[in-house]
Amino acid sequence: MAGSHHDKHVLPELRTAVSTLTLCLLTAEQADEYYALIDRNREHLTQHGDYQALAASDYETAHAELLNDPSPSLRCGVLLHSALIGRVDLVAVNPPKYGLGYWLDREATGHGYATAACRALIEYGATVLGATDVFAGVTHGNGKSDAVLTRLGFQVAEVFGTYTRYHRALVASPCAYPA
């Protein structure tokens, strides 16, 4: 694929460890499905005091967000049997350092989908984008999200008033593994 690093990412459909769970770029074509997902999860999204703005989105706001090209960040829909059940983002905060954000439909939690989706996107970030570090913030009280990050190998980096920042280094130092 020719072109500079400024080209928009063309993310293939990413497979995950769950055979029926895939990731694809979330675009304006999915605005109706995305808005329906937000609409039925307003209470779920704000249960820990976060995602207030997203939960307050009307259709125009949700659609406008999807029209906005997040490049070089990746905004992905999490699909289960081709139905949109959530979102996972790899945010180009300061490449090769990235932020990770994710949320799932209330009905889709507790099945390992968030872990599988995040793992697939982190691997893509490491291998294709050259990401060396990924950070994520979790609002205090969101134990399920803490557990996802722990399963993915993240460690607590800093604790703030309302949230905990997690970090995972993606590139091991050469001497990390015995020869």
Short mmCIF file of C-alpha atoms in Angstrom, two decimals:
data_model
loop_
_atom_site.label_atom_id
_atom_site.label_comp_id
_atom_site.label_asym_id
_atom_site.label_seq_id
_atom_site.Cartn_x
_atom_site.Cartn_y
_atom_site.Cartn_z
CA MET A 1 0.00 0.00 0.00
CA ALA A 2 1.71 3.17 -1.19
CA GLY A 3 1.33 6.50 0.49
CA SER A 4 2.54 8.48 3.44
CA HIS A 5 1.78 7.88 7.09
CA HIS A 6 -0.81 10.66 6.77
CA ASP A 7 -3.10 8.38 4.79
CA LYS A 8 -6.35 7.43 6.44
CA HIS A 9 -6.18 3.98 7.98
CA VAL A 10 -8.06 1.31 6.12
CA LEU A 11 -8.74 -1.15 8.86
CA PRO A 12 -9.67 -4.60 7.67
CA GLU A 13 -12.39 -6.38 9.58
CA LEU A 14 -10.46 -7.54 12.63
CA ARG A 15 -11.14 -10.99 13.97
CA THR A 16 -11.04 -11.66 17.70
CA ALA A 17 -10.56 -14.77 19.83
CA VAL A 18 -14.37 -15.10 19.83
CA SER A 19 -15.31 -16.51 16.41
CA THR A 20 -18.54 -14.47 16.06
CA LEU A 21 -17.01 -11.21 17.35
CA THR A 22 -15.29 -8.81 14.95
CA LEU A 23 -14.19 -5.17 14.81
CA CYS A 24 -14.70 -2.74 11.95
CA LEU A 25 -14.23 0.99 11.53
CA LEU A 26 -17.28 2.80 12.89
CA THR A 27 -18.47 5.25 10.23
CA ALA A 28 -21.47 7.42 9.43
CA GLU A 29 -23.03 4.50 7.53
CA GLN A 30 -23.70 2.90 10.94
CA ALA A 31 -25.18 6.06 12.48
CA ASP A 32 -28.68 4.59 12.90
CA GLU A 33 -27.42 1.42 14.56
CA TYR A 34 -24.89 3.37 16.67
CA TYR A 35 -27.54 5.81 17.88
CA ALA A 36 -29.89 2.94 18.77
CA LEU A 37 -27.05 1.37 20.78
CA ILE A 38 -26.47 4.63 22.70
CA ASP A 39 -30.20 5.17 23.17
CA ARG A 40 -30.84 1.80 24.80
CA ASN A 41 -27.74 2.13 27.02
CA ARG A 42 -28.11 5.63 28.46
CA GLU A 43 -28.49 4.40 32.05
CA HIS A 44 -25.78 1.75 31.62
CA LEU A 45 -23.30 4.30 30.20
CA THR A 46 -23.66 6.70 33.13
CA GLN A 47 -23.87 4.21 36.02
CA HIS A 48 -20.35 5.12 37.22
CA GLY A 49 -20.63 8.84 36.46
CA ASP A 50 -18.76 8.66 33.15
CA TYR A 51 -19.94 8.79 29.52
CA GLN A 52 -22.38 11.60 30.44
CA ALA A 53 -21.93 13.45 27.14
CA LEU A 54 -22.28 10.29 25.07
CA ALA A 55 -25.40 9.23 26.95
CA ALA A 56 -26.90 12.69 26.40
CA SER A 57 -26.30 12.48 22.62
CA ASP A 58 -29.20 13.01 20.30
CA TYR A 59 -29.17 11.48 16.81
CA GLU A 60 -27.56 14.53 15.20
CA THR A 61 -24.72 14.56 17.75
CA ALA A 62 -24.05 10.83 17.36
CA HIS A 63 -24.18 11.08 13.55
CA ALA A 64 -21.89 14.15 13.51
CA GLU A 65 -19.33 12.29 15.64
CA LEU A 66 -19.22 9.47 13.10
CA LEU A 67 -18.85 11.94 10.22
CA ASN A 68 -15.74 13.32 11.92
CA ASP A 69 -12.63 11.41 10.76
CA PRO A 70 -10.77 10.38 13.94
CA SER A 71 -7.56 9.65 12.01
CA PRO A 72 -4.88 8.84 13.10
CA SER A 73 -6.98 7.35 15.90
CA LEU A 74 -9.12 4.28 15.28
CA ARG A 75 -12.83 4.25 16.13
CA CYS A 76 -14.19 0.72 15.90
CA GLY A 77 -17.55 -0.90 16.18
CA VAL A 78 -17.69 -4.20 18.06
CA LEU A 79 -19.86 -6.60 16.08
CA LEU A 80 -21.41 -9.82 17.35
CA HIS A 81 -22.92 -11.84 14.49
CA SER A 82 -22.60 -8.59 12.46
CA ALA A 83 -24.77 -6.62 14.95
CA LEU A 84 -23.24 -3.56 16.64
CA ILE A 85 -22.86 -4.26 20.39
CA GLY A 86 -20.25 -1.70 21.39
CA ARG A 87 -17.30 0.45 20.56
CA VAL A 88 -13.57 0.31 21.13
CA ASP A 89 -11.17 3.13 20.26
CA LEU A 90 -7.42 3.36 19.97
CA VAL A 91 -6.70 7.05 20.45
CA ALA A 92 -3.50 8.51 19.02
CA VAL A 93 -2.69 10.61 22.08
CA ASN A 94 1.01 10.96 21.31
CA PRO A 95 2.03 8.12 18.95
CA PRO A 96 3.54 5.65 19.60
CA LYS A 97 1.59 6.16 22.86
CA TYR A 98 -2.14 5.45 22.54
CA GLY A 99 -5.22 5.59 24.70
CA LEU A 100 -7.81 2.82 24.83
CA GLY A 101 -11.52 3.44 25.29
CA TYR A 102 -14.34 0.92 25.16
CA TRP A 103 -17.93 0.27 26.10
CA LEU A 104 -20.45 -2.46 25.39
CA ASP A 105 -24.20 -2.82 25.30
CA ARG A 106 -25.43 -3.72 28.79
CA GLU A 107 -26.78 -7.00 27.39
CA ALA A 108 -23.37 -7.94 25.96
CA THR A 109 -21.33 -7.59 29.15
CA GLY A 110 -20.00 -10.55 31.11
CA HIS A 111 -19.12 -12.74 28.11
CA GLY A 112 -15.49 -11.71 27.55
CA TYR A 113 -16.37 -9.59 24.50
CA ALA A 114 -14.71 -6.41 25.78
CA THR A 115 -11.51 -8.30 26.58
CA ALA A 116 -11.46 -10.01 23.16
CA ALA A 117 -12.23 -6.77 21.28
CA CYS A 118 -9.62 -4.73 23.17
CA ARG A 119 -7.00 -7.46 22.77
CA ALA A 120 -7.53 -7.56 18.98
CA LEU A 121 -7.29 -3.77 18.64
CA ILE A 122 -4.21 -3.54 20.90
CA GLU A 123 -2.48 -6.24 18.83
CA TYR A 124 -3.36 -4.32 15.65
CA GLY A 125 -1.99 -1.14 17.24
CA ALA A 126 1.26 -2.85 18.20
CA THR A 127 1.86 -4.67 14.91
CA VAL A 128 0.45 -2.24 12.34
CA LEU A 129 0.69 1.19 14.00
CA GLY A 130 3.87 0.54 15.98
CA ALA A 131 2.23 1.42 19.29
CA THR A 132 4.60 1.03 22.24
CA ASP A 133 2.29 2.01 25.11
CA VAL A 134 -1.43 1.97 25.74
CA PHE A 135 -3.16 3.89 28.53
CA ALA A 136 -6.76 3.64 29.75
CA GLY A 137 -8.76 5.39 32.44
CA VAL A 138 -11.43 3.70 34.52
CA THR A 139 -13.89 5.57 36.71
CA HIS A 140 -13.80 4.44 40.35
CA GLY A 141 -16.47 1.82 40.98
CA ASN A 142 -16.32 0.31 37.50
CA GLY A 143 -14.94 -3.05 38.60
CA LYS A 144 -15.85 -4.81 35.35
CA SER A 145 -13.70 -2.40 33.37
CA ASP A 146 -10.84 -2.74 35.88
CA ALA A 147 -11.06 -6.52 35.37
CA VAL A 148 -10.90 -6.21 31.56
CA LEU A 149 -7.68 -4.19 31.77
CA THR A 150 -6.16 -6.54 34.34
CA ARG A 151 -6.89 -9.52 32.06
CA LEU A 152 -5.21 -7.63 29.22
CA GLY A 153 -2.01 -7.15 31.23
CA PHE A 154 -2.47 -3.50 32.18
CA GLN A 155 -1.16 -2.20 35.49
CA VAL A 156 -2.27 0.74 37.60
CA ALA A 157 -0.14 3.75 36.68
CA GLU A 158 -1.81 6.47 38.73
CA VAL A 159 -4.90 6.95 40.88
CA PHE A 160 -6.80 10.24 40.59
CA GLY A 161 -9.84 11.62 42.42
CA THR A 162 -12.46 10.08 40.15
CA TYR A 163 -10.58 7.50 38.08
CA THR A 164 -7.59 5.18 37.83
CA ARG A 165 -5.15 5.40 34.93
CA TYR A 166 -3.85 2.07 33.65
CA HIS A 167 -0.83 1.45 31.45
CA ARG A 168 0.48 -1.42 29.37
CA ALA A 169 3.87 -1.38 27.65
CA LEU A 170 3.63 -3.23 24.33
CA VAL A 171 7.30 -3.51 23.50
CA ALA A 172 9.38 -5.65 25.82
CA SER A 173 12.99 -4.67 26.30
CA PRO A 174 15.42 -6.99 24.46
CA CYS A 175 16.73 -8.42 27.72
CA ALA A 176 13.24 -9.27 29.03
CA TYR A 177 13.43 -12.83 27.70
CA PRO A 178 16.32 -15.19 28.39
CA ALA A 179 18.07 -16.38 25.25
#
